[in-house]
Amino acid sequence: MRYLGPRRFERFSVKNGTAEALTSSSEAGIGVRVLRERGWGFAAASEASLAAARETAKRAERLARAAEKTSRESVPFAEERELPRGGRYESPMKEDPFSVTTEAKIALLKEAEARLHTHASVKAGKAALTLWQEEKWYLSNEGASYRAKITHVGAGVEATAVGEGEVQRRSYPNSFGGDFAQAGFEFLRGLDLPSHAEECGKTAHALLTAPACPKGEMDLVLASDQLALQVHESVGHATELDRVLAFEAGFAGTSFVSVSELGKLRYGSPAMTIEADATCPGGLGTFAWDDEGVPGRRYPLVREGVLTGFLSSRETAARVGLPESGGTARADGWARTPLIRMTNVNLAPGERSRGELLEGVKEGVYMETNRSWSIDDKRLNFQFGCEVGRSIKNGELGGLLRNTIYSGMTPTFWNSLVATSDRSTWHLWGLPNCGKGQPGQVGHVGHGAPLGLFRKVRVGGGP
Amino acid sequence: MSPRSSARPTASRAGTASVGAPKGGTGPRPELRRGFEVLDQLLSLVKGQADARFYEDRWVTLRCANSRLYQPHAESVASLSLRVAVEGGQLGVATTTDLTSQGLKRVAEEATSLARVAPPVRGFPGFPSDPGGPTAEVPFAPRAEREDLEGLGDQLAGAFAIIEEGLGPSRISGVYNQGTSVVAVANTSGLRRGYRRSAAQASLLAEQPQKDPPVSGWSEGTHWDPEKVDLLSLAKEAVAATPRTAPRPAKPGKYRVLLMGPAVSELTGHLTWLGLGANAVEEGWSFLVKGQGKRLVAPAFELSDDPFSPHGVPAAVDYEGLPHRSRPIFRQGKAEGPAHDSITGARAERESTRNALPPEAPYGELGPLPLHLTMRAGDRSRDELVKDLKQGILVTRFWYVRSVHPGKTIITGMTRDGTYWVDKGEVQHPIRNLRFTESILRTLAGVESVGERLRGYGDERAFSAHVLAPIVSRSFTFTSATTF
């Protein structure tokens, strides 16, 4: 199996009125993955010559032979009935982001960044945008072939306020770079960064003197952006079949979920339904075929609280007797081997409006926008911190809270889910920074989420 | 990840030493020749000021899972980055893997066109001229260039055998990375320096998932010489770290701790991002803003940035091409100033500390950082450290550590792969894993004793490698418990 570049990348960042980074990158190369009876081998080279391709293939073959020596067991590989034969896929977009002038991009960032500086306490304002475009040519000696041109874009602003012994950040539309989508420049224009920047500056300043997060067990409402990350860490990773089968134990970790629990494990409350959907328009996890030639698929991982599926590749699907791969094997470019990566792993919306969801809370805390996340290697014990918190009393949002933290154990937490809010509050977030693999790969994934109301969650206990 | 020490290597015992490109005379060393040829050609295409980097990496990664080799990987990648400056300090950066004449022309045009419309960088002093003096010779192990898959496979099989012999049936995972990297830097002010590094990095995880609760043990190491990353020794260490009896539940709370090297590497790694660089100081949130010159850590915890420690992966120049220097981070407990490159140094009216990172994304936004943190070794053996701990928790390793409050250097994470209760100066029994939420500086302020043995802990390509020893600290806060 072979992959080719090129990949284009632009990252423009304006900080405190100056260009923090203006980078334009282009790379190309070839990656060859070889499957022998009992082992895989992968090799990549940036030199795009026939001789280099041959040498790379030989290197991959040598590695596969080395792997074979350490195993007596055949590597199973699921048949795929829908392999592409000369397929083509191109990200839909209205405005090619690479055709927009650099001047226009910088002007947008400068305007947004300037508006972050609402108070002297805002020591750092930052506005940044990132564009990726990968042209991939996939071939396998099974006879599969396709070409894909996939474009991802994203942007965001961030204000950092510094006070007496306190540092607070506020971001829009999300932390760690903003929001991302498979789209053209129209997505970035639609974010309207300048109109939201001032609020970020004001909130960062206000957080410096806001009351600290209360401590104790109480009701918790998570905003869509934070709930998306909760899904990512405690459901998405936990249902990756390579983790479940311990192929990632040495680095990314394993999972508390076992194959025998499929169809049985009470993962969460009946309000919890989550599906993997590689067909979702605009998602970072949307594609026509994965890097094993499997079509992008849509299927449930958790239905009404019960575990119903795994994210799988052709090898892992075959290992556990699934009829086909879930189509989630993707590589971070030509120089990396495909791994199981989340596609768009989405939490289904419920029926309550945002107001109706809050009405269900007598006394609790609302949290929005991640600022810290940590979870154990089995995806059980987690602790998340958020940029912004608000008290909730009798269904009404109160004042700001700073340094908000909540923690818990995955099944207990998801079983405390009372309800999710309706479709109007659901948003498909793009996360372009999911680390996995050795050597390291950065995955682009999507998560759709509404707001969620959870009972008796441990909050507080932070700085 | 993280590193530090004071001994400077001389010529490599393993053979070739890497070195910069002398001006005039003999010309660059053969391993750097291709890089400087490309950079010279590239810089000739730029009108105005520029600096450029040539990278050439050849690495192999042998990954193990479920007690066999899994997803072995090899790569050969050559690339370059070009940073162009036009009037008033407007900077643009472009990178490529296309090293043909056409590719170089394209990247020169791209960087220049970005620079022309870039908002100016405040205080840009121009690219540094060569400071004179030689480029330090750093050790290089030619064996790192050889992909001896058979030999490495035998070593892995030997490591597996040691683990199974020591523990019985086990699930073994791990990784072995080995390779070489060339870094050559040139600019239009006449600076031309570079070096070649070799490195190996490995980790082994021995697990017994069939036990209730499951138990596991971990070991890791990084060194410029693959011979010093001995998989058989690492296997013995992983066995030693693995509990033989069922871990008992432990209660959250404040405890004295003995943090082994891998756990210390999480502290130094996060400390780097949480305040040791000039960007964090400029933005006002680094602990150095108010802490510089003050006693922040225990005098027993001496930390420097030492790019030449023979226990790590030495690096001769930074990514602006300036020859590296060692400098203290904490001396007698007092914090020294932040890391600078020539740009942040000019703004702070300081010299560059020669800690420039590559200007291209994602590094460019981080600003200068020390990549070679190195502790001063103490005089305590492992057994003596356990005695020093008296009563408390021995932590082999932390996991999924994240910042909770940058200004206060508070981080959170889990213990993993060998956590033990110590009482009366002896290891009593393994305990189940705990989540911690604690300030790095508070932990380091409580350091009472330091291990005698330094070891390198680095990332998979040894971009950064810290040289560290275990520590005993008087207080550490664990905030929740687990059932495993």
XYZ file of C-alpha atoms in Angstrom, chain B:
484
model
C 10.206 15.455 28.130
C 13.147 16.771 29.889
C 17.311 17.110 31.184
C 21.305 18.420 32.810
C 25.112 18.003 34.053
C 28.410 19.665 33.818
C 30.862 17.274 32.279
C 31.612 18.209 28.706
C 32.340 15.372 26.327
C 35.539 15.421 24.403
C 36.015 13.279 21.343
C 33.486 10.517 21.002
C 34.544 7.154 22.254
C 32.366 5.815 19.515
C 34.270 7.490 16.747
C 33.317 10.495 14.684
C 32.612 13.743 16.463
C 30.155 16.149 14.994
C 31.277 19.686 14.447
C 30.387 22.957 12.790
C 31.571 24.358 9.532
C 34.823 26.229 9.884
C 35.065 29.502 7.974
C 37.468 29.145 5.111
C 40.212 26.547 5.243
C 39.026 23.012 5.170
C 35.300 23.511 4.584
C 32.471 21.699 6.263
C 32.706 18.151 7.449
C 31.382 15.610 4.964
C 28.191 14.941 6.924
C 27.306 18.635 6.802
C 28.429 19.308 3.240
C 25.132 18.570 1.552
C 23.279 20.752 4.039
C 25.500 23.769 3.555
C 25.426 23.371 -0.216
C 21.623 23.505 -0.134
C 21.599 26.415 2.308
C 24.138 28.418 0.290
C 22.094 27.931 -2.843
C 18.927 28.886 -1.003
C 20.345 32.036 0.602
C 21.691 33.178 -2.768
C 18.087 33.351 -3.969
C 17.000 35.736 -1.220
C 17.254 39.496 -1.512
C 17.864 40.906 1.950
C 18.351 39.201 5.273
C 17.556 35.574 5.921
C 18.473 32.554 7.936
C 17.878 28.947 6.979
C 18.042 25.477 8.481
C 18.677 22.140 6.811
C 17.474 18.991 8.547
C 18.275 15.436 7.541
C 16.795 12.641 9.625
C 17.174 8.909 9.281
C 15.393 6.975 12.000
C 14.020 3.575 12.758
C 11.327 2.893 15.367
C 10.771 -0.639 16.619
C 7.528 -0.701 18.487
C 6.420 -3.643 20.594
C 2.928 -4.598 21.649
C 1.470 -7.792 23.016
C 4.994 -9.184 23.348
C 5.965 -8.875 19.705
C 7.277 -6.333 17.238
C 4.386 -4.238 16.005
C 4.250 -1.436 13.431
C 8.017 -1.126 12.960
C 8.777 2.114 11.175
C 11.661 3.662 9.261
C 11.957 7.066 7.673
C 14.425 9.190 5.760
C 13.410 12.814 5.524
C 15.362 15.852 4.371
C 13.822 19.285 4.670
C 14.653 22.926 5.158
C 13.178 26.056 6.645
C 13.856 29.582 5.498
C 13.152 32.771 7.452
C 13.319 35.999 5.512
C 13.391 39.485 7.022
C 12.472 42.603 5.113
C 12.596 46.255 6.192
C 11.704 46.905 9.813
C 11.779 43.318 11.010
C 8.958 41.818 9.016
C 9.540 38.055 9.084
C 8.160 35.223 6.977
C 8.969 31.520 7.239
C 8.578 28.811 4.629
C 9.545 25.148 4.727
C 9.797 22.377 2.148
C 10.979 18.863 1.482
C 11.587 19.765 -2.176
C 15.324 20.361 -2.335
C 15.523 20.750 -6.106
C 16.461 24.126 -7.614
C 12.815 24.719 -8.362
C 11.823 23.827 -4.803
C 14.403 26.205 -3.362
C 13.200 28.998 -5.633
C 9.615 28.414 -4.559
C 10.427 28.437 -0.863
C 12.478 31.634 -1.230
C 9.575 33.347 -2.982
C 7.078 32.104 -0.421
C 9.049 33.266 2.628
C 9.746 36.621 0.992
C 6.149 37.226 0.050
C 5.025 36.412 3.608
C 7.641 38.747 5.059
C 6.541 41.628 2.836
C 3.075 41.705 4.407
C 3.942 40.564 7.938
C 3.381 42.822 10.927
C 6.887 43.785 12.101
C 8.453 41.857 14.966
C 9.121 44.276 17.800
C 12.806 44.772 18.497
C 14.082 42.543 15.701
C 17.872 42.936 15.884
C 18.756 41.274 12.597
C 20.166 37.786 12.299
C 23.180 37.148 14.494
C 26.665 37.274 13.082
C 29.036 34.489 13.914
C 30.329 34.949 17.484
C 33.650 33.295 16.637
C 35.259 30.346 18.325
C 34.790 26.727 17.435
C 31.573 24.792 17.367
C 31.716 22.317 20.236
C 32.393 18.792 19.231
C 29.584 16.559 20.352
C 29.827 12.789 20.447
C 28.386 10.753 17.633
C 27.865 6.998 17.506
C 28.197 5.616 13.963
C 26.321 2.508 15.069
C 23.180 4.669 15.218
C 23.294 4.780 11.403
C 23.094 1.038 11.042
C 19.684 -0.576 10.806
C 20.757 -3.864 12.283
C 17.240 -5.234 12.511
C 18.396 -8.744 13.280
C 20.582 -7.597 16.152
C 17.877 -5.339 17.547
C 15.300 -8.088 17.175
C 17.569 -10.412 19.172
C 17.943 -7.775 21.887
C 14.191 -7.358 22.095
C 13.705 -11.112 22.302
C 16.275 -11.160 25.105
C 14.439 -8.383 26.917
C 11.150 -10.253 26.600
C 12.800 -13.386 28.006
C 14.136 -11.506 31.014
C 10.705 -10.092 31.777
C 8.948 -13.437 31.445
C 11.624 -15.096 33.521
C 11.253 -12.492 36.246
C 7.495 -12.172 36.284
C 6.001 -15.165 34.541
C 3.517 -14.683 31.700
C 3.411 -10.995 30.886
C 2.160 -8.589 28.275
C 5.171 -6.633 27.059
C 5.069 -3.325 25.228
C 7.654 -0.745 24.415
C 9.580 1.105 21.810
C 13.125 1.425 20.582
C 14.020 4.479 18.514
C 17.418 4.855 16.937
C 18.745 7.266 14.366
C 20.713 10.290 13.322
C 19.858 13.895 12.595
C 21.824 16.584 10.831
C 21.118 20.213 11.704
C 22.858 22.879 9.620
C 22.136 26.582 9.990
C 23.291 29.488 7.859
C 22.346 33.132 7.584
C 23.080 36.188 5.476
C 25.212 37.654 8.279
C 27.828 35.025 7.523
C 27.030 32.486 10.236
C 27.342 28.849 9.121
C 27.319 26.175 11.756
C 25.867 22.739 12.270
C 26.288 19.353 13.784
C 25.141 15.795 13.535
C 23.649 13.921 16.447
C 23.027 10.265 17.116
C 20.544 8.975 19.629
C 18.622 6.019 20.909
C 15.559 6.111 23.101
C 13.706 3.160 24.531
C 11.024 2.216 26.985
C 9.649 -1.096 28.208
C 6.329 -1.786 29.894
C 5.784 -5.144 31.597
C 2.146 -5.806 32.456
C 0.262 -8.613 34.115
C -3.305 -7.770 33.187
C -4.550 -11.144 34.406
C -3.930 -10.161 38.021
C -6.570 -8.412 40.083
C -5.842 -5.588 40.165
C -3.486 -5.636 37.175
C 0.144 -4.767 37.872
C 2.830 -3.262 35.680
C 6.383 -1.942 35.678
C 8.188 0.607 33.525
C 11.694 1.582 32.508
C 13.112 4.009 29.961
C 16.277 5.728 28.844
C 17.780 8.006 26.213
C 21.414 8.395 25.218
C 23.468 9.638 22.300
C 25.089 6.199 22.069
C 22.712 3.303 21.302
C 25.036 0.981 23.201
C 24.115 2.829 26.393
C 20.408 2.170 25.887
C 20.603 -1.455 26.837
C 17.305 -3.234 26.384
C 18.345 -6.092 28.639
C 19.091 -3.725 31.518
C 15.850 -1.891 30.896
C 14.003 -5.208 31.029
C 15.510 -5.946 34.457
C 14.442 -2.521 35.675
C 10.893 -3.011 34.400
C 10.778 -6.320 36.255
C 12.049 -4.650 39.429
C 9.392 -1.941 39.166
C 6.536 -4.441 38.790
C 4.613 -5.274 41.972
C 4.779 -8.921 43.052
C 1.803 -8.679 45.365
C -1.609 -7.116 44.829
C -1.500 -3.323 45.164
C -3.493 -2.128 48.159
C -5.873 0.809 48.124
C -4.346 4.145 49.115
C -6.005 7.284 50.363
C -5.542 10.656 48.711
C -3.710 13.254 50.783
C -0.321 14.876 51.289
C 2.625 12.500 51.427
C 6.382 12.524 51.318
C 7.452 11.127 47.938
C 10.346 9.438 46.229
C 10.040 10.298 42.537
C 12.059 8.063 40.243
C 13.675 9.457 37.085
C 10.691 9.063 34.708
C 8.469 10.874 37.229
C 11.027 13.677 37.639
C 11.156 14.064 33.835
C 7.472 15.025 33.866
C 8.203 17.785 36.375
C 11.151 19.228 34.460
C 9.364 18.829 31.123
C 6.340 20.774 32.280
C 8.466 23.337 34.087
C 10.091 24.124 30.736
C 6.772 25.013 29.117
C 5.427 26.689 32.252
C 7.856 29.494 32.498
C 11.514 28.907 31.588
C 11.230 30.720 28.255
C 11.221 34.419 27.428
C 7.735 34.306 25.891
C 6.127 33.384 29.213
C 8.059 36.174 30.901
C 7.092 38.727 28.241
C 3.455 37.688 28.638
C 3.700 38.084 32.387
C 2.588 34.636 33.472
C 5.914 32.914 34.109
C 6.935 32.252 37.695
C 10.204 33.949 36.725
C 8.484 37.352 36.448
C 8.601 37.688 40.215
C 10.782 34.741 41.024
C 14.014 35.524 39.194
C 16.886 35.817 41.661
C 14.764 34.401 44.464
C 15.087 31.070 46.197
C 12.324 28.973 44.638
C 13.629 25.433 45.030
C 15.697 23.534 47.554
C 19.482 24.054 47.227
C 19.781 20.283 46.804
C 17.977 20.583 43.484
C 20.519 22.158 41.134
C 19.351 22.437 37.565
C 21.130 23.740 34.506
C 20.583 23.786 30.777
C 23.505 21.713 29.611
C 23.451 20.811 25.927
C 26.723 18.933 26.381
C 25.889 16.463 29.122
C 27.439 13.135 28.143
C 24.496 11.375 29.783
C 21.991 12.853 27.320
C 21.963 13.763 23.656
C 24.387 16.627 23.143
C 23.586 19.377 20.658
C 26.207 21.796 19.372
C 24.172 24.800 18.183
C 20.715 26.267 18.608
C 18.300 26.822 15.721
C 19.723 30.271 14.979
C 23.082 28.571 14.553
C 24.673 30.016 17.684
C 26.983 27.638 19.562
C 25.283 26.261 22.630
C 26.351 27.193 26.136
C 25.591 25.629 29.471
C 23.927 27.879 31.991
C 22.273 27.479 35.375
C 18.487 27.390 35.802
C 18.428 27.023 39.615
C 21.666 27.683 41.479
C 21.692 27.331 45.266
C 17.932 27.203 44.960
C 17.729 30.606 43.284
C 16.139 31.018 39.857
C 18.207 32.445 37.036
C 16.697 34.297 34.071
C 14.652 32.878 31.214
C 15.903 31.364 27.977
C 16.389 33.884 25.158
C 17.025 33.801 21.456
C 18.482 36.797 19.681
C 15.060 38.438 19.220
C 13.681 38.132 22.755
C 17.176 38.840 24.065
C 17.277 42.136 22.166
C 13.880 43.091 23.534
C 14.988 42.333 27.095
C 18.390 43.968 26.507
C 20.064 40.649 27.228
C 22.317 38.398 25.213
C 20.781 35.384 23.600
C 21.165 32.389 25.893
C 21.338 30.385 22.665
C 18.066 28.593 23.174
C 16.399 29.471 19.855
C 13.900 26.914 18.598
C 13.112 26.451 14.902
C 11.131 29.497 13.696
C 8.635 27.413 11.730
C 5.351 26.180 13.158
C 4.747 24.677 15.642
C 7.960 25.743 17.389
C 8.017 29.395 16.377
C 5.170 30.339 18.667
C 6.792 28.750 21.704
C 9.713 31.139 21.693
C 13.118 30.148 23.062
C 13.233 27.218 25.504
C 15.956 25.186 27.190
C 15.889 21.675 25.741
C 18.648 20.071 27.800
C 17.764 20.451 31.455
C 20.320 18.629 33.546
C 20.331 17.948 37.277
C 23.394 17.846 39.442
C 23.698 14.306 40.712
C 23.334 13.699 44.422
C 25.057 11.022 46.455
C 22.217 8.696 47.360
C 21.706 5.176 46.076
C 18.165 3.954 45.477
C 18.126 2.149 48.820
C 19.382 5.256 50.587
C 16.658 7.329 48.935
C 14.058 4.866 50.237
C 15.597 5.253 53.709
C 15.513 9.048 53.330
C 11.845 8.883 52.422
C 11.100 7.210 55.783
C 7.359 7.113 55.221
C 5.583 8.020 51.996
C 5.000 7.016 48.403
C 7.515 5.828 45.796
C 6.389 6.846 42.276
C 7.989 5.191 39.250
C 6.217 7.258 36.674
C 3.505 9.828 36.052
C 0.972 9.703 33.253
C -1.042 12.209 31.223
C 0.273 15.213 33.050
C -1.329 18.530 32.184
C -1.054 22.078 33.427
C -3.809 23.245 35.749
C -2.462 26.693 36.654
C 0.563 27.916 34.687
C 1.569 30.823 36.937
C 1.602 28.606 40.001
C 3.170 25.681 38.053
C 0.322 23.441 39.203
C -0.061 20.231 37.218
C -2.255 17.162 37.451
C -1.728 13.578 36.368
C -1.745 9.936 37.468
C 0.813 7.581 38.945
C 1.494 4.455 36.905
C 3.550 1.298 36.498
C 4.935 0.806 39.967
C 3.656 2.846 42.938
C 4.692 1.730 46.413
C 4.083 2.502 50.064
C 7.271 3.077 52.039
C 7.424 2.975 55.840
C 10.317 2.878 58.267
C 12.641 3.486 55.384
C 11.644 0.331 53.538
C 9.344 -0.507 50.664
C 6.333 -2.159 52.288
C 3.885 -3.001 49.520
C 2.539 -1.757 46.188
C -0.429 0.606 46.210
C -3.111 1.371 43.661
C -2.644 4.393 41.464
C -3.441 7.927 42.544
C -4.197 11.214 40.829
C -2.072 14.154 41.936
C -2.595 17.882 41.638
C 0.492 19.748 42.794
C 2.807 22.660 42.122
C 6.121 21.737 40.507
C 7.975 24.476 42.329
C 6.475 23.496 45.677
C 7.656 19.934 45.066
C 11.140 21.051 44.120
C 11.298 23.394 47.122
C 10.818 20.312 49.262
C 13.648 18.267 47.762
C 15.694 16.720 50.561
C 17.875 14.243 48.741
C 18.937 13.433 45.200
C 19.982 10.179 43.590
C 23.555 9.525 42.559
C 22.749 8.120 39.138
C 21.976 10.431 36.204
C 20.087 9.193 33.182
C 18.783 10.742 29.952
C 15.037 11.019 29.328
C 14.113 12.229 25.897
C 11.474 12.320 23.231
C 11.449 9.851 20.358
C 13.799 11.870 18.145
C 15.811 13.376 21.016
C 14.812 16.899 20.019
C 14.903 17.473 23.756
C 16.595 15.242 26.312
C 16.846 15.888 30.049
C 19.431 14.316 32.339
C 17.898 13.541 35.702
C 18.128 11.635 38.955
C 15.477 10.483 41.444
C 14.482 12.895 44.230
C 12.878 12.751 47.657
C 10.481 15.614 48.353
C 8.820 16.324 51.666
C 5.296 16.989 50.394
C 3.170 16.024 47.436
C -0.607 16.185 47.095
C -2.591 13.243 45.771
C -6.171 14.249 45.068
C -8.014 11.037 44.200
C -7.594 7.270 44.157
C -8.301 4.490 41.662
C -9.289 0.869 41.856
C -6.231 -0.308 39.897
